[in-house]
Short mmCIF file of C-alpha atoms in Angstrom, two decimals:
data_model
loop_
_atom_site.label_atom_id
_atom_site.label_comp_id
_atom_site.label_asym_id
_atom_site.label_seq_id
_atom_site.Cartn_x
_atom_site.Cartn_y
_atom_site.Cartn_z
CA MET A 1 87.58 101.00 77.63
CA SER A 2 87.73 101.66 81.32
CA LYS A 3 90.46 100.31 83.46
CA ASP A 4 88.43 97.68 85.09
CA ASP A 5 87.13 96.40 81.72
CA LYS A 6 90.71 96.45 80.74
CA ALA A 7 91.45 94.32 83.90
CA ALA A 8 88.74 91.84 83.12
CA GLY A 9 89.69 91.73 79.44
CA LEU A 10 93.31 90.70 80.73
CA MET A 11 91.97 88.13 83.06
CA LYS A 12 89.74 86.45 80.61
CA ALA A 13 92.72 86.42 77.98
CA ILE A 14 95.15 84.71 80.70
CA MET A 15 92.30 82.64 82.33
CA PRO A 16 89.36 81.98 80.04
CA GLU A 17 86.09 80.65 81.14
CA GLY A 18 86.54 76.61 82.24
CA PHE A 19 90.15 77.32 82.44
CA ILE A 20 92.08 74.27 84.05
CA PHE A 21 94.57 75.32 86.53
CA ASP A 22 97.69 73.58 85.77
CA PRO A 23 99.70 73.80 88.84
CA GLU A 24 103.21 73.41 87.28
CA ARG A 25 102.51 75.96 84.36
CA GLY A 26 100.51 78.28 86.64
CA ALA A 27 103.36 78.07 89.30
CA ARG A 28 105.97 78.88 86.64
CA TRP A 29 103.45 81.61 85.36
CA PHE A 30 102.73 83.13 88.83
CA THR A 31 106.59 83.27 89.98
CA ARG A 32 107.79 85.04 86.73
CA ALA A 33 107.70 88.44 87.75
CA GLY A 34 106.82 90.92 90.66
CA HIS A 35 107.81 90.03 94.41
CA THR A 36 107.80 86.32 93.67
CA GLY A 37 110.23 86.85 90.60
CA PHE A 38 112.43 89.05 92.66
CA LEU A 39 112.60 86.54 95.38
CA GLY A 40 113.44 83.92 92.86
CA MET A 41 110.72 81.42 93.95
CA GLU A 42 110.23 78.32 91.98
CA TYR A 43 108.00 75.54 91.07
CA HIS A 44 109.12 72.42 92.85
CA ASP A 45 106.15 69.64 92.93
CA HIS A 46 102.50 69.22 93.24
CA GLY A 47 99.77 66.76 93.97
CA PRO A 48 95.91 66.66 93.98
CA ASP A 49 95.61 69.15 96.89
CA TRP A 50 98.83 70.28 97.43
CA ILE A 51 102.08 72.22 95.81
CA GLU A 52 105.58 72.70 96.78
CA LEU A 53 107.47 76.05 95.91
CA ALA A 54 111.32 76.48 96.54
CA LEU A 55 113.17 79.68 97.55
CA PRO A 56 116.97 79.20 96.87
CA TRP A 57 119.14 81.05 99.65
CA ARG A 58 120.43 84.44 98.49
CA GLU A 59 122.72 86.59 100.05
CA ASP A 60 120.50 89.78 99.75
CA LEU A 61 117.55 87.81 101.38
CA VAL A 62 119.43 87.39 104.66
CA GLY A 63 117.81 88.50 107.94
CA VAL A 64 120.86 88.09 110.29
CA GLU A 65 124.11 89.43 108.74
CA GLU A 66 126.60 87.72 111.24
CA THR A 67 125.03 84.10 110.55
CA GLY A 68 123.53 84.30 107.08
CA VAL A 69 120.25 82.96 108.13
CA LEU A 70 117.38 83.97 105.69
CA ALA A 71 114.93 86.67 106.86
CA SER A 72 111.61 85.36 107.74
CA GLY A 73 109.80 88.00 105.33
CA PRO A 74 110.85 85.69 102.27
CA ILE A 75 109.41 82.67 104.15
CA ILE A 76 106.06 84.48 104.86
CA SER A 77 106.02 85.35 100.92
CA LEU A 78 106.93 81.61 99.94
CA LEU A 79 104.14 80.43 102.29
CA ASP A 80 101.67 82.91 101.14
CA ASN A 81 102.19 81.84 97.60
CA ALA A 82 102.52 78.24 98.26
CA THR A 83 99.30 77.92 100.22
CA SER A 84 97.22 80.55 97.69
CA MET A 85 98.40 78.18 94.81
CA SER A 86 97.27 74.96 96.75
CA VAL A 87 93.70 76.29 96.58
CA TRP A 88 93.87 76.34 92.69
CA THR A 89 95.52 72.83 92.87
CA ARG A 90 92.63 71.55 94.76
CA GLN A 91 89.98 73.20 92.66
CA GLY A 92 91.69 72.68 89.36
CA THR A 93 90.85 76.19 88.28
CA PHE A 94 91.79 79.59 88.88
CA ASN A 95 89.44 81.82 91.20
CA PRO A 96 90.39 85.18 92.33
CA GLN A 97 91.18 85.26 96.08
CA VAL A 98 92.92 87.39 98.81
CA THR A 99 94.62 86.67 101.80
CA LEU A 100 92.29 86.88 104.95
CA ASP A 101 94.99 85.81 107.73
CA LEU A 102 97.96 83.76 107.91
CA ARG A 103 99.79 82.64 110.90
CA ILE A 104 103.27 81.38 110.97
CA ASP A 105 105.24 79.56 113.60
CA TYR A 106 108.93 79.64 113.18
CA VAL A 107 110.15 76.23 114.60
CA ARG A 108 113.90 76.94 114.10
CA ALA A 109 116.19 79.07 112.01
CA ALA A 110 116.61 78.03 108.31
CA THR A 111 120.12 76.57 107.54
CA PRO A 112 122.17 79.37 105.89
CA GLY A 113 122.92 78.53 102.02
CA LYS A 114 119.93 75.92 101.77
CA THR A 115 117.06 76.27 99.49
CA VAL A 116 113.81 76.46 101.62
CA ILE A 117 110.96 74.35 100.32
CA ALA A 118 107.18 75.19 100.99
CA ARG A 119 104.59 72.37 101.02
CA ALA A 120 101.18 73.81 100.98
CA GLU A 121 98.01 71.88 101.24
CA CYS A 122 94.42 73.16 100.84
CA TYR A 123 92.22 70.94 103.21
CA GLN A 124 88.63 72.65 102.70
CA VAL A 125 87.14 75.05 100.38
CA ARG A 126 83.57 76.67 101.35
CA ARG A 127 81.49 79.02 99.21
CA SER A 128 83.49 82.12 100.10
CA MET A 129 86.69 80.85 102.07
CA ALA A 130 89.48 78.43 101.50
CA PHE A 131 91.41 76.90 104.35
CA VAL A 132 94.84 76.02 104.19
CA ARG A 133 98.09 74.67 106.08
CA GLY A 134 101.63 74.03 105.34
CA ILE A 135 105.25 73.80 106.40
CA ALA A 136 108.68 75.22 105.24
CA HIS A 137 111.59 73.14 105.30
CA ASP A 138 115.41 73.02 104.12
CA GLY A 139 115.76 69.35 102.97
CA ASP A 140 114.02 67.25 105.52
CA ALA A 141 110.31 67.56 105.62
CA SER A 142 110.43 65.71 109.05
CA ASP A 143 112.41 68.67 110.51
CA PRO A 144 110.41 71.77 109.17
CA VAL A 145 111.81 75.51 109.60
CA ALA A 146 108.09 76.60 109.79
CA HIS A 147 104.49 75.74 110.04
CA THR A 148 101.52 77.79 108.86
CA ALA A 149 97.83 77.94 108.89
CA GLY A 150 95.78 80.53 106.87
CA ILE A 151 92.49 81.40 105.11
CA PHE A 152 91.82 82.94 101.81
CA MET A 153 88.74 84.95 100.78
CA LEU A 154 87.43 84.04 97.36
CA VAL A 155 86.47 87.25 95.75
CA SER A 156 84.90 88.48 92.56
CA SER A 157 87.41 89.22 89.67
CA GLU A 158 86.21 92.66 89.49
CA GLY A 159 88.85 95.00 90.73
CA TRP A 160 91.02 91.93 91.95
CA SER A 161 93.88 93.45 89.82
CA LYS A 162 94.65 96.67 88.57
CA PRO A 163 97.34 95.87 85.51
CA MET B 1 121.19 105.61 119.34
CA SER B 2 119.74 102.45 118.31
CA ALA B 3 121.43 99.19 117.87
CA PHE B 4 119.11 98.20 115.24
CA HIS B 5 120.24 98.05 111.68
CA LEU B 6 118.17 96.75 108.80
CA PRO B 7 119.38 93.61 107.41
CA PRO B 8 120.26 92.91 103.72
CA TYR B 9 116.55 91.40 103.17
CA ALA B 10 115.08 94.74 104.38
CA ARG B 11 117.51 96.95 102.22
CA SER B 12 116.98 94.95 99.09
CA MET B 13 113.22 95.13 99.63
CA GLY B 14 113.56 99.04 99.84
CA MET B 15 112.56 99.45 103.49
CA GLU B 16 114.03 102.27 105.60
CA ILE B 17 113.47 103.78 108.99
CA ASP B 18 111.11 106.60 107.99
CA HIS B 19 111.08 108.55 111.44
CA ILE B 20 111.07 107.81 115.03
CA GLU B 21 108.23 108.60 116.94
CA GLU B 22 107.89 110.13 120.15
CA GLY B 23 108.72 107.77 122.78
CA GLY B 24 111.45 106.42 120.38
CA VAL B 25 109.37 104.19 118.33
CA PRO B 26 110.63 103.78 114.76
CA VAL B 27 108.20 103.73 111.83
CA VAL B 28 109.63 101.55 108.95
CA ALA B 29 108.64 102.54 105.49
CA MET B 30 108.69 100.84 101.85
CA ASP B 31 108.04 102.27 98.67
CA PHE B 32 105.73 100.71 95.93
CA ALA B 33 107.74 98.85 93.27
CA GLU B 34 107.84 95.69 90.99
CA ARG B 35 110.00 93.82 93.70
CA VAL B 36 107.06 94.12 96.24
CA GLN B 37 104.15 93.46 93.90
CA GLY B 38 101.65 90.62 94.25
CA ARG B 39 98.74 90.46 91.91
CA PRO B 40 98.99 93.15 89.42
CA GLY B 41 98.53 96.67 90.93
CA PHE B 42 98.78 95.55 94.59
CA LEU B 43 101.32 94.90 97.22
CA HIS B 44 102.10 91.05 97.99
CA GLY B 45 100.95 89.77 101.30
CA GLY B 46 104.48 88.30 101.80
CA ALA B 47 106.03 91.85 101.43
CA ILE B 48 103.50 93.50 103.87
CA GLY B 49 104.39 90.42 106.25
CA GLY B 50 107.87 91.28 105.74
CA LEU B 51 107.50 95.03 106.61
CA LEU B 52 105.32 94.25 109.51
CA GLU B 53 108.02 91.86 110.93
CA MET B 54 110.83 94.56 110.37
CA ALA B 55 108.72 97.21 112.21
CA ALA B 56 108.31 94.66 115.14
CA HIS B 57 111.88 94.06 115.43
CA ALA B 58 112.73 97.83 115.38
CA ALA B 59 110.22 98.57 117.88
CA LEU B 60 111.44 95.80 120.20
CA ARG B 61 115.07 96.89 119.75
CA ALA B 62 114.45 100.25 120.65
CA GLU B 63 112.37 99.36 123.67
CA LEU B 64 115.12 97.02 124.90
CA ASP B 65 117.80 99.65 124.25
CA ARG B 66 115.57 101.98 126.44
CA GLN B 67 115.58 99.39 129.06
CA GLY B 68 119.75 99.20 128.58
CA SER B 69 119.12 95.52 127.79
CA ASP B 70 121.44 93.63 125.26
CA LEU B 71 119.21 90.64 124.79
CA ARG B 72 119.08 88.94 121.53
CA ILE B 73 115.72 88.65 119.44
CA LYS B 74 114.41 85.47 117.83
CA PRO B 75 111.29 85.69 115.92
CA VAL B 76 108.73 82.79 117.55
CA ASN B 77 105.46 83.40 115.30
CA ILE B 78 103.41 85.92 113.63
CA SER B 79 99.85 86.29 112.97
CA ILE B 80 98.64 88.55 110.25
CA GLU B 81 95.05 89.82 109.41
CA TYR B 82 94.80 91.32 105.98
CA LEU B 83 92.57 94.16 106.01
CA ARG B 84 92.72 95.65 102.66
CA GLY B 85 94.55 95.60 99.45
CA GLY B 86 97.97 97.48 99.54
CA VAL B 87 97.87 99.91 96.69
CA GLN B 88 100.64 101.56 94.63
CA GLU B 89 101.81 103.87 97.49
CA ARG B 90 104.25 103.96 100.27
CA THR B 91 103.51 101.82 103.11
CA PHE B 92 104.33 102.37 106.61
CA ALA B 93 104.51 99.80 109.75
CA ARG B 94 104.82 100.57 113.50
CA GLY B 95 105.06 98.04 116.28
CA GLU B 96 104.04 98.52 119.83
CA VAL B 97 105.65 96.45 122.47
CA ILE B 98 102.92 95.01 124.63
CA ARG B 99 105.25 93.45 127.14
CA ALA B 100 109.09 92.62 127.16
CA GLY B 101 109.95 90.30 129.90
CA ARG B 102 113.06 88.18 130.65
CA ARG B 103 112.43 85.48 128.05
CA VAL B 104 109.48 86.63 125.79
CA ALA B 105 108.39 89.93 124.29
CA ASN B 106 105.09 90.37 122.70
CA VAL B 107 104.59 93.22 120.03
CA ARG B 108 101.53 94.45 118.06
CA VAL B 109 102.28 95.87 114.71
CA GLU B 110 100.14 97.81 112.15
CA ALA B 111 100.36 98.90 108.57
CA TRP B 112 98.85 101.73 106.64
CA GLN B 113 99.37 103.64 103.39
CA GLY B 114 98.05 107.30 103.08
CA ASP B 115 95.63 107.41 105.83
CA ARG B 116 97.04 106.21 109.31
CA GLY B 117 93.56 105.29 110.40
CA LYS B 118 92.89 102.97 107.49
CA LEU B 119 95.07 99.99 108.17
CA VAL B 120 96.26 97.65 105.49
CA ALA B 121 97.18 94.83 107.84
CA SER B 122 97.29 94.17 111.73
CA SER B 123 99.48 91.61 113.21
CA TRP B 124 100.69 90.20 116.52
CA MET B 125 104.30 88.93 116.88
CA ASN B 126 106.07 86.95 119.78
CA PHE B 127 109.91 86.94 120.50
CA LEU B 128 112.01 84.91 122.23
CA LEU B 129 114.89 86.70 124.38
CA ALA B 130 117.90 85.23 124.60
CA ALA B 131 121.40 86.30 126.62
CA PRO B 132 123.86 87.77 124.02
CA LYS B 133 126.62 85.57 122.42
CA THR B 134 129.84 85.50 124.51
CA SER B 135 132.85 85.60 122.18
#
């Protein structure tokens, strides 16, 4: 069996045809290992076309040692994951996709010690692209830390992952 | 001599200054590992973003040092284009300061792996420059 067949087989086992994407279970599965697992991302909440993920503050993720402010890198990762999962949440199914572009405006520094929550919404899906937007905040959604807008390219499952 | 030190986040992600290019521009590198993996076998987009930001910071700090400036750097925004999947290899990133004025600096950043001509991601980043805190 070729590597690609193996990958396709694994995809089918995890996500069979007609697979319903359950945002809560899906988010827990996607944050269990790899980069998201390393950062300690957690499922928070979801609705029909939006999902929230949380990232607890951690000393080894700090970007400014003197102040304890979280680095912006983990916030990019959190927004990337939350926006990505908002597409599957809206569609109710899992489809392979890759990030085409992502823009993030850092409105203010995240408060040291506080958990950052990303709330992401998929506002449009076309044949080959999904459009997303979101915010990150540290407790008060009306006073965000960051705003984001991005686009995901919907791709075929062939070669999407190399387990 | 550079005032730039990789912060805890960068160190825990395995980032390091790979080398300093001619003109004093640092190239930041990150090895592939489980902690930077997104979908199986590929780099996570956020890990690529974090590396791009670190290279932008490093390039701007180096440029400000060259100018003898001790202004503080605050990220304002970033826009990333993902050009190809990052595979299980060491990734490099290098920033180019387009302009460093009195209040704002604009930096272009690129990331690549084995082949310098095949970019994994391209981005721009804007920074606010602030006077050093007096203590």
